[in-house]
Tab-separated table of C-alpha atoms in Angstrom:
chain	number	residue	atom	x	y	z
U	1	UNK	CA	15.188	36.197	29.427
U	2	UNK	CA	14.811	32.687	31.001
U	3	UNK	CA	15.216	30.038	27.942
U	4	UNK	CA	12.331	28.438	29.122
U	5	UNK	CA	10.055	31.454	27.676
U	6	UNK	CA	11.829	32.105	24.806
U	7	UNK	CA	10.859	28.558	24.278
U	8	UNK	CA	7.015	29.408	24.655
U	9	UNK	CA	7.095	32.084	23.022
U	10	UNK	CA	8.364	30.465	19.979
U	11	UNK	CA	6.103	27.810	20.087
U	12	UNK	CA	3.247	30.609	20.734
U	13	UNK	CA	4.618	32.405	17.577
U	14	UNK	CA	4.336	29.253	15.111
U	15	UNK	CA	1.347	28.039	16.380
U	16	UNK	CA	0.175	32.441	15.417
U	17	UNK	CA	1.350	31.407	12.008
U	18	UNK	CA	-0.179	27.936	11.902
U	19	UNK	CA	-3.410	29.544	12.561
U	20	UNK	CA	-3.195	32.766	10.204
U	21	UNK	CA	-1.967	30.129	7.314
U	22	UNK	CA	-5.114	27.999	8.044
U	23	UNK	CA	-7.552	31.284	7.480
U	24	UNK	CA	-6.095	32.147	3.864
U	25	UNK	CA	-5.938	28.264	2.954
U	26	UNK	CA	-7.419	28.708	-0.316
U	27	UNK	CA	-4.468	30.274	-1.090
U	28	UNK	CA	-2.220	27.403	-0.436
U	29	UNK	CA	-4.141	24.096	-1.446
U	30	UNK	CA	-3.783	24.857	-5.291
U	31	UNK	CA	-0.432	25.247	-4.621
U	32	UNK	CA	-0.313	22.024	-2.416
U	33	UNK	CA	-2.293	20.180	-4.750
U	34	UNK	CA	0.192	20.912	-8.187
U	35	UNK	CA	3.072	19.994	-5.481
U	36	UNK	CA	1.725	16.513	-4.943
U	37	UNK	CA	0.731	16.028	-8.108
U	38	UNK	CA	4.254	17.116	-9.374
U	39	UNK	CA	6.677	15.995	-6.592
U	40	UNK	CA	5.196	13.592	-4.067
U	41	UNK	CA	3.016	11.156	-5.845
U	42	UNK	CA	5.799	10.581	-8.912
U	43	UNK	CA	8.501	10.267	-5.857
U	44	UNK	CA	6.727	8.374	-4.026
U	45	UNK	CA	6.047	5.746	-7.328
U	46	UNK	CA	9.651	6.206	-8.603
U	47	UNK	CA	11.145	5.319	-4.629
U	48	UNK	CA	8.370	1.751	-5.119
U	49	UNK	CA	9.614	0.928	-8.253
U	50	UNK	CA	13.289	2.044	-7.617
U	51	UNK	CA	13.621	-0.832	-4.857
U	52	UNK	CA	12.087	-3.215	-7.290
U	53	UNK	CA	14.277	-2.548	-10.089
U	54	UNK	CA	17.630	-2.099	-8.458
U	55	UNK	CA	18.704	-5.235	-8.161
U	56	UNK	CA	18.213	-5.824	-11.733
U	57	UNK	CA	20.148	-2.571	-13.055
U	58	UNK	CA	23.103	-3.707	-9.976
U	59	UNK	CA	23.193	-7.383	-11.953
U	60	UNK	CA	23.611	-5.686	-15.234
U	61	UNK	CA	26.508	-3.571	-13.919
U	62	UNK	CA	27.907	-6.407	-12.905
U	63	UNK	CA	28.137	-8.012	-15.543
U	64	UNK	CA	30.388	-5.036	-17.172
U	65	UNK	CA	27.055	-2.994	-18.755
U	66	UNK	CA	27.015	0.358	-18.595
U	67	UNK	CA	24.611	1.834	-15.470
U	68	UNK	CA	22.960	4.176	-17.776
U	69	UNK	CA	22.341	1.910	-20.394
U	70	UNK	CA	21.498	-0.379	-18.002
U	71	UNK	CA	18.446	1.245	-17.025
U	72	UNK	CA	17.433	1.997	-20.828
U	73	UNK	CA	17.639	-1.175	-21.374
U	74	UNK	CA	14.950	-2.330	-18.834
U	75	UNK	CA	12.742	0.796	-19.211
U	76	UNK	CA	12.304	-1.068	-22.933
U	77	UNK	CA	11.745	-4.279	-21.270
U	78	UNK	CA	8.962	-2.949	-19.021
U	79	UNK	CA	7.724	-0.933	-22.273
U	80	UNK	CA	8.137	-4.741	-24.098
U	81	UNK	CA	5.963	-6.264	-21.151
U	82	UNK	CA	3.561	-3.427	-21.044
U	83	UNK	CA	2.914	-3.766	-24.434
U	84	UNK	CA	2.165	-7.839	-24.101
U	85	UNK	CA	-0.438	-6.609	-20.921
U	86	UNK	CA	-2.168	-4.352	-23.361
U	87	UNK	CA	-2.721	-6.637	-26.102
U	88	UNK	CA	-2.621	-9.896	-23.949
U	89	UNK	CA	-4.152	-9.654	-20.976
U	90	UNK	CA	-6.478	-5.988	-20.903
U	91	UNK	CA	-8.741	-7.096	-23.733
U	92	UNK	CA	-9.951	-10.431	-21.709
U	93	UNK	CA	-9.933	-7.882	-18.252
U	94	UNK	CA	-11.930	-5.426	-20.053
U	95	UNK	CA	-14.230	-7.953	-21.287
U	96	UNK	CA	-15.097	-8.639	-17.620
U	97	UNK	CA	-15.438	-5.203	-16.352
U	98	UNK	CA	-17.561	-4.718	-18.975
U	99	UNK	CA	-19.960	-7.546	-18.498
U	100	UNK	CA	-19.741	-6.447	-14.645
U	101	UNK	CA	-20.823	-3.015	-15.474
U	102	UNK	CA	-23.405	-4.055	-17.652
U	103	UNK	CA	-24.775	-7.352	-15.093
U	104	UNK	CA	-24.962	-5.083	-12.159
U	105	UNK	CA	-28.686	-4.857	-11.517
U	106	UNK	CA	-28.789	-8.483	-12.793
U	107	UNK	CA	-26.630	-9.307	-9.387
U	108	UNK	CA	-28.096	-6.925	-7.427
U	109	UNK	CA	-31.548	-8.816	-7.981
U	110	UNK	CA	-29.925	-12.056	-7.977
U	111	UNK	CA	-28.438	-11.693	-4.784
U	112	UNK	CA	-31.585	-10.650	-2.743
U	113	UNK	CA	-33.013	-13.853	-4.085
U	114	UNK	CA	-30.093	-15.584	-2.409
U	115	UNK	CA	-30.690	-13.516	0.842
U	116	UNK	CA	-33.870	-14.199	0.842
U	117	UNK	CA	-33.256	-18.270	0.189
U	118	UNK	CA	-30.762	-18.167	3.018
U	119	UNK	CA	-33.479	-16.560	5.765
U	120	UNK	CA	-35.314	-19.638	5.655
U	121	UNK	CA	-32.305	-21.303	7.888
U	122	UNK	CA	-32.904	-20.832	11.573
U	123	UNK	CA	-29.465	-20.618	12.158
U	124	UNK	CA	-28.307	-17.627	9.929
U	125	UNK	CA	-32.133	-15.748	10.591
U	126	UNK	CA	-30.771	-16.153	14.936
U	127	UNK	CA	-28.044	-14.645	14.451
U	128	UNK	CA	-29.505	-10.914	12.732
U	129	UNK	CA	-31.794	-9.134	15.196
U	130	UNK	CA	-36.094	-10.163	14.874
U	131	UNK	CA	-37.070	-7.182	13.653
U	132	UNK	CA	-35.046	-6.997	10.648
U	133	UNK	CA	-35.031	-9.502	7.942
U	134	UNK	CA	-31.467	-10.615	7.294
U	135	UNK	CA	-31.507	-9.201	3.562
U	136	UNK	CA	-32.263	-5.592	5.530
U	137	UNK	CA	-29.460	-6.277	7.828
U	138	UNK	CA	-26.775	-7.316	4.962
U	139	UNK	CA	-27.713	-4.789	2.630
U	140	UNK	CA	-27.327	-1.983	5.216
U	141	UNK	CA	-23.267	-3.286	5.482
U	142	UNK	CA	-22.926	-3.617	1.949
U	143	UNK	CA	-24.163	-0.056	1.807
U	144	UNK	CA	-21.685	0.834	4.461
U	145	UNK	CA	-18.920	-1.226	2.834
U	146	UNK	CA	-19.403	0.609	-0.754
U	147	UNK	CA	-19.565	3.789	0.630
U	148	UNK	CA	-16.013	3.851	2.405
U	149	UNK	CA	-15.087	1.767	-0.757
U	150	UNK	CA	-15.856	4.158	-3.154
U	151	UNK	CA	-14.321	6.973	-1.163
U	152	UNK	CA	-11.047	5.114	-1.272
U	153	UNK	CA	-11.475	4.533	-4.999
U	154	UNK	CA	-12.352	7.942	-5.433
U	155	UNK	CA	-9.597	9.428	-4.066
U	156	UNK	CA	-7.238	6.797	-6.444
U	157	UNK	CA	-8.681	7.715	-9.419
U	158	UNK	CA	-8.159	11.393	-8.905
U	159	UNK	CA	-4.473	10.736	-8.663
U	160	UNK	CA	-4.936	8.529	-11.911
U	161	UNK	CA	-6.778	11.052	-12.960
U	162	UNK	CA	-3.843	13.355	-13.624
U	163	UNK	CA	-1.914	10.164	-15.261
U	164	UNK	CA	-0.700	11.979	-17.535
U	165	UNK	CA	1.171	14.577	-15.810
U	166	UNK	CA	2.312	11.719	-13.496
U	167	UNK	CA	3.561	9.725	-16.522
U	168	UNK	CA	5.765	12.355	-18.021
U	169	UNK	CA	7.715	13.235	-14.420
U	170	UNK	CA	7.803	9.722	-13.012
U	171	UNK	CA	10.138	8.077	-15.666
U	172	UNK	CA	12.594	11.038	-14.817
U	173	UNK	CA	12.650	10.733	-11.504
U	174	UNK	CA	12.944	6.966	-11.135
U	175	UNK	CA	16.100	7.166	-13.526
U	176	UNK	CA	17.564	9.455	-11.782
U	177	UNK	CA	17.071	7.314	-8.330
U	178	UNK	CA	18.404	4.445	-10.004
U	179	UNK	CA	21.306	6.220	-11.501
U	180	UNK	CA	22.502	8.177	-8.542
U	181	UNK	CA	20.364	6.217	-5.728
U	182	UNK	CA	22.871	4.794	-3.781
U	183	UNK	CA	24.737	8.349	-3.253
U	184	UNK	CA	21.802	9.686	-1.313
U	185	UNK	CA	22.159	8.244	1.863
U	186	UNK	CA	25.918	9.163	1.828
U	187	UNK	CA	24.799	12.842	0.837
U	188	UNK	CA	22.371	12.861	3.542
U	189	UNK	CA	25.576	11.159	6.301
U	190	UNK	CA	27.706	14.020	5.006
U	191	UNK	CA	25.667	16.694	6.718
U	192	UNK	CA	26.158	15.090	10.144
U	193	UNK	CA	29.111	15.609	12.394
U	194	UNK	CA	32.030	13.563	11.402
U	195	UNK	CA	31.624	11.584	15.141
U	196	UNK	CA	28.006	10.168	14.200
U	197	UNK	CA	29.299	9.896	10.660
U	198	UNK	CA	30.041	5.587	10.747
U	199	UNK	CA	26.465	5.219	12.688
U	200	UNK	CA	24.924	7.067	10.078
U	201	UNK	CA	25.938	5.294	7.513
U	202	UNK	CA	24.989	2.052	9.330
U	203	UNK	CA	21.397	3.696	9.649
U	204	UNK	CA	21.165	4.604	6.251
U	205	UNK	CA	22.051	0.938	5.219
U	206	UNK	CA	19.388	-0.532	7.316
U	207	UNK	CA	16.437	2.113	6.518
U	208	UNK	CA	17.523	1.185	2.756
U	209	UNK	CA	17.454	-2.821	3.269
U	210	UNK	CA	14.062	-2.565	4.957
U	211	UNK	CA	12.622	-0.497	2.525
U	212	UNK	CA	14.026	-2.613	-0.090
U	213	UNK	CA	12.905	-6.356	1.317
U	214	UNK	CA	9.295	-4.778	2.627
U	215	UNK	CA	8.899	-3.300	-1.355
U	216	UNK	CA	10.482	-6.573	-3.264
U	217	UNK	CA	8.561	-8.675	-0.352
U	218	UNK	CA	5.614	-7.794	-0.438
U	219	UNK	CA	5.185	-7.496	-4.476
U	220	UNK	CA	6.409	-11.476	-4.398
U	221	UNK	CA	3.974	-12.376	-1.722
U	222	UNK	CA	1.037	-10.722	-3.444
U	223	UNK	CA	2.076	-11.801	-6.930
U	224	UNK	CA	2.048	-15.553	-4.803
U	225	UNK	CA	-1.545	-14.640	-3.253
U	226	UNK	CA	-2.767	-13.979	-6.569
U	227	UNK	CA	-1.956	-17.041	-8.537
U	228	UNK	CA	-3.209	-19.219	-5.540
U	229	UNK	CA	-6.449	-17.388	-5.891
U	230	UNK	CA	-6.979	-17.424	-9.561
U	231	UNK	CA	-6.074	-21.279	-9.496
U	232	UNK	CA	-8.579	-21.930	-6.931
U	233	UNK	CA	-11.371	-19.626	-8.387
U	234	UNK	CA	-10.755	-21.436	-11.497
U	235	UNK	CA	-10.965	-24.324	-10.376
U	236	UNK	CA	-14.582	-23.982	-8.485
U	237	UNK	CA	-15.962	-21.817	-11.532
U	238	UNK	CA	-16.315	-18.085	-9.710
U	239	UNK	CA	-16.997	-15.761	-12.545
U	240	UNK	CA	-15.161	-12.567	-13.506
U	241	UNK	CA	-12.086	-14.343	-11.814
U	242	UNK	CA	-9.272	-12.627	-13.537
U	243	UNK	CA	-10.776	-9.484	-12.497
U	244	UNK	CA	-11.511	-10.421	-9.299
U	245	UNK	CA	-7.854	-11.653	-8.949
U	246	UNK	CA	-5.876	-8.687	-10.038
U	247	UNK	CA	-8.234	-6.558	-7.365
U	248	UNK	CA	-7.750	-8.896	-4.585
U	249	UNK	CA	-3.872	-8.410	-5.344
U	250	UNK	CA	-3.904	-4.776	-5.651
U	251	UNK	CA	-6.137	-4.118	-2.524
U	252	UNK	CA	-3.398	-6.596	-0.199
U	253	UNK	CA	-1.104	-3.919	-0.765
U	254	UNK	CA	-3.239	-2.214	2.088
U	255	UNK	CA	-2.437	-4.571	5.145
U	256	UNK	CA	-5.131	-6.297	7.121
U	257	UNK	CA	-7.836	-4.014	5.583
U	258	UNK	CA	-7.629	-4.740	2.078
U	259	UNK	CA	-8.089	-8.341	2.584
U	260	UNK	CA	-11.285	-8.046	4.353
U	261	UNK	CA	-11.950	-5.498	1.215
U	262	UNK	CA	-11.228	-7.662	-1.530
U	263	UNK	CA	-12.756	-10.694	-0.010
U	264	UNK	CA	-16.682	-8.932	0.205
U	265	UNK	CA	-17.234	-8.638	-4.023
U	266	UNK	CA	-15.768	-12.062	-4.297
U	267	UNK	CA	-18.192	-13.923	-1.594
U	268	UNK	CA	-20.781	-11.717	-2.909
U	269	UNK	CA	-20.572	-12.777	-6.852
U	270	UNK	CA	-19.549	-16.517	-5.484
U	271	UNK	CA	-23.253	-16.052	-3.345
U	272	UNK	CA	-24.941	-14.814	-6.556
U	273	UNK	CA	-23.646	-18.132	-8.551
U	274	UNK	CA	-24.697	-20.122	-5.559
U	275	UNK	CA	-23.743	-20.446	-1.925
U	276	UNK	CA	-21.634	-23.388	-2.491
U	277	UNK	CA	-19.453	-21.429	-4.496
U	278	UNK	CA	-19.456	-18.448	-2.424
U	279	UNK	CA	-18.749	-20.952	0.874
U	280	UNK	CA	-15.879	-22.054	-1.482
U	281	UNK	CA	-14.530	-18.753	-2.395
U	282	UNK	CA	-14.121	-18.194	1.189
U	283	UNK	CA	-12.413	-20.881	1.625
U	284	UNK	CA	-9.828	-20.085	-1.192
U	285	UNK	CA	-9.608	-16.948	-0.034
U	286	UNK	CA	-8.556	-18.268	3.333
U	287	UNK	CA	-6.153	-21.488	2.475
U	288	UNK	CA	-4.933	-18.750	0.135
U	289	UNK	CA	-3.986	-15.973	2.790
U	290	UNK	CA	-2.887	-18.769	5.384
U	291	UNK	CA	-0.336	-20.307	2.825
U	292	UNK	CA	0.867	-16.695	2.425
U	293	UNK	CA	1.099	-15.878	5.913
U	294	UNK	CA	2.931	-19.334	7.206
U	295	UNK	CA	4.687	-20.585	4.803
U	296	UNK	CA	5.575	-17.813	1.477
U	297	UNK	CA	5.535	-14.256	3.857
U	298	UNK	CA	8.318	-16.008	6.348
U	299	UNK	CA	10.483	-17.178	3.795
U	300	UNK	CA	10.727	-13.572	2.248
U	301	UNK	CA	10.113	-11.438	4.696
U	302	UNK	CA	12.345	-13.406	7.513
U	303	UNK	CA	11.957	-11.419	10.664
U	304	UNK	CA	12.974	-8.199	8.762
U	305	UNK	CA	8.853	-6.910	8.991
U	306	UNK	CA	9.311	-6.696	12.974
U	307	UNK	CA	5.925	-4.989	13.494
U	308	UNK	CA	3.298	-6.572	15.754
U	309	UNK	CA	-0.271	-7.236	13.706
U	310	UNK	CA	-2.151	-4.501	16.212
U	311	UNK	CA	0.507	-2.106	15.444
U	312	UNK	CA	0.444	-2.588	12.159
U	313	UNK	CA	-4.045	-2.045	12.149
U	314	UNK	CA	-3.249	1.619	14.084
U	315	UNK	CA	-0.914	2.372	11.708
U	316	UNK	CA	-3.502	1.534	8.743
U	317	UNK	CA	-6.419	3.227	10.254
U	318	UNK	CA	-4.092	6.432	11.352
U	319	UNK	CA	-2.795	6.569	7.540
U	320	UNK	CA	-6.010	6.348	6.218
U	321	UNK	CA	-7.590	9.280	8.423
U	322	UNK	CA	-5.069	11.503	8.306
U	323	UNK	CA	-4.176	10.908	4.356
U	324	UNK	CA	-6.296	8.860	3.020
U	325	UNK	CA	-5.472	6.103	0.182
U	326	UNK	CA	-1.822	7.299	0.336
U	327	UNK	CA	-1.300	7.386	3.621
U	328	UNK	CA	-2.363	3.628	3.963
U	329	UNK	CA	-0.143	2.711	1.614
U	330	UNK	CA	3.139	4.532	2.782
U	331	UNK	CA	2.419	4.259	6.807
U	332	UNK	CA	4.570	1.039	7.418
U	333	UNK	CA	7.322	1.845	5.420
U	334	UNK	CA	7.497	5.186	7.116
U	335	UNK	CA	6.938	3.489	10.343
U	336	UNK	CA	9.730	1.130	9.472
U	337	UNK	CA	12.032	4.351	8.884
U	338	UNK	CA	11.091	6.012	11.867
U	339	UNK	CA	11.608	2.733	14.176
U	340	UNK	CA	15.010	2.669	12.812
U	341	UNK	CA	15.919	5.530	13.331
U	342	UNK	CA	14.353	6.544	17.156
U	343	UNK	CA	16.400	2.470	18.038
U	344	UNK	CA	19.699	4.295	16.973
U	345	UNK	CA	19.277	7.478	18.600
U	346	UNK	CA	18.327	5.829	21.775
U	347	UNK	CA	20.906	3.475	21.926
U	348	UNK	CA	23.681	6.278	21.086
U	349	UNK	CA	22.463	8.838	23.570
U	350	UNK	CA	19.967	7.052	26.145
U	351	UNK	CA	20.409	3.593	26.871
U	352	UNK	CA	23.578	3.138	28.624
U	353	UNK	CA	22.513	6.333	31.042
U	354	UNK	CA	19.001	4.915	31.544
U	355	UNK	CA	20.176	1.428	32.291
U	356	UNK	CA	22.542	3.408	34.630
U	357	UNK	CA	19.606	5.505	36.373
């Protein structure tokens, strides 16, 4: 038979299966569902934090300790900082959700009065169309804004939801990565031919370094981005700041997106103060995320994050659609893998005979 349709055929025959799998699905989400919960979402936090702490547990090698006790030893110094969090930090956090929760309606009300204050200047009230008021107009895309929002933070908390399970796996995993870590790329190298054995390894060493300055990179950068705020929103008065600040810091994980994200409940609680003080948020927000860009996110980064901005918004709106908070997160790095790999494999097989062509 001509390889061409044995070709189709087996195509024909997975895409049978494909479809037959997708009519009995309720048999395999459960099963799906306890394998993320088990596998991929502890992986996936011990491979973050596993780039993070290597360096640290390399040092401590180095300097003659043990690896294993190594990593004991800073599991009890996160356990020492987590500890000083808890009884530092959460109680003056959770005083602040807590008088969010509770001043909700109070802002709510407060802000339409600002909305309504603001209609009064012709240049604001030419900009929204005549036949709805500008308070109509703005609470229609906060509406819109919450509601895509709260899906996102919906589909967090039911991972945090199951923190539990999540908590007893991840610890195991991540010291197992740190302890035997740098043997799985050579594992991985020993399963190729011994001829694309040295460009393997050469692969595997770059995938790892831009994993691990993207990871360490972009936890300095935000940790940066979130003391600028805070100093600035301190300085101009913006209530619930601390709180504010830790969300901004944890939604600029997302690129592009969570910016724009993090910046709307800021303007909007620096409006419901006053609109000097949300006009000054903004501009914190921005001197903030332009000394991060140009002058902190160079130094770090270098020109290891190669990816153009555009690229980089496809890739964050293809994450989220396809997997939603998770895939958002993990869609560069994966992209940054991927690159890596397809620029090897083209110049080893393709590029001298297409430059010949």
């Amino acid at each position: 038979m001509n390889k061409f349709y044995k070709v189709c055929i087996g195509v024909i025959l997975v895409l049978i299966i494909i479809y037959l799998g997708s009519l009995v699905d309720f048999i395999f989400k459960p099963v799906l569902a306890l394998f993320s919960l088990l596998i991929i979402v502890p992986v996936l936090l011990s491979g973050f934090f596993y780039y993070l702490l290597r360096p640290l547990v390399n040092f401590l090698e180095r300097k003659k300790l043990n690896r294993s006790l190594a990593i004991i030893l800073l599991y009890v110094v996160i356990a020492v900082i987590l500890t000083g969090f808890i009884l530092g930090v959460w109680p003056s956090l959770s005083k602040q959700i807590d008088a969010l929760e509770r001043n909700a309606p109070y802002l709510f009300n407060a802000l339409a009065k600002q909305l309504e204050k603001l209609e009064d200047y012709p240049f604001l009230s030419s900009i929204f169309p005549e036949d709805k008021s500008m308070l109509t107009q703005i609470t229609e895309y906060l509406n819109k804004g919450f509601v895509l929002l709260s899906n996102y933070i919906t589909s967090l908390f039911s991972v945090l939801s199951n923190f539990a399970i999540i908590l007893f796996t991840f610890p195991i995993f991540l010291y197992y990565m740190l302890k035997e870590g740098g043997k799985f790329g050579q594992k991985i190298v020993s399963f190729m031919p011994k001829r694309f054995r040295e460009e393997g390894t050469e692969t595997m060493n770059d995938i790892d370094k831009a994993l691990s300055n993207f990871i360490v990179g972009r936890v300095l950068v935000n940790l940066a981005l979130g003391v600028l705020m805070y100093i600035g929103f301190i300085i101009i008065g913006l209530p619930y700041a601390l709180l504010l600040t830790v969300i901004a810091v944890i939604m600029n994980f997302i690129p592009f997106v969570g910016a724009i994200l993090s910046s709307v409940p800021i303007v909007i609680i620096g409006l419901v103060e006053s609109p000097s003080v949300a006009i000054w948020s903004l501009v914190i927000i921005l001197v903030a995320q332009q000394i991060q860009d140009n002058l902190i996110a160079p130094y770090i980064f270098g020109k290891q994050l190669d990816i153009h901005p555009l690229t980089t918004i496809v890739l964050v709106f293809a994450g989220g659609d396809l997997f939603g908070i998770v895939g958002i997160i993990v869609v560069i790095p994966v992209y940054m893998v991927i690159k890596i790999v397809v620029t090897r494999v083209y110049a080893r097989f393709f590029k001298e005979r297409w430059e010949k062509a």
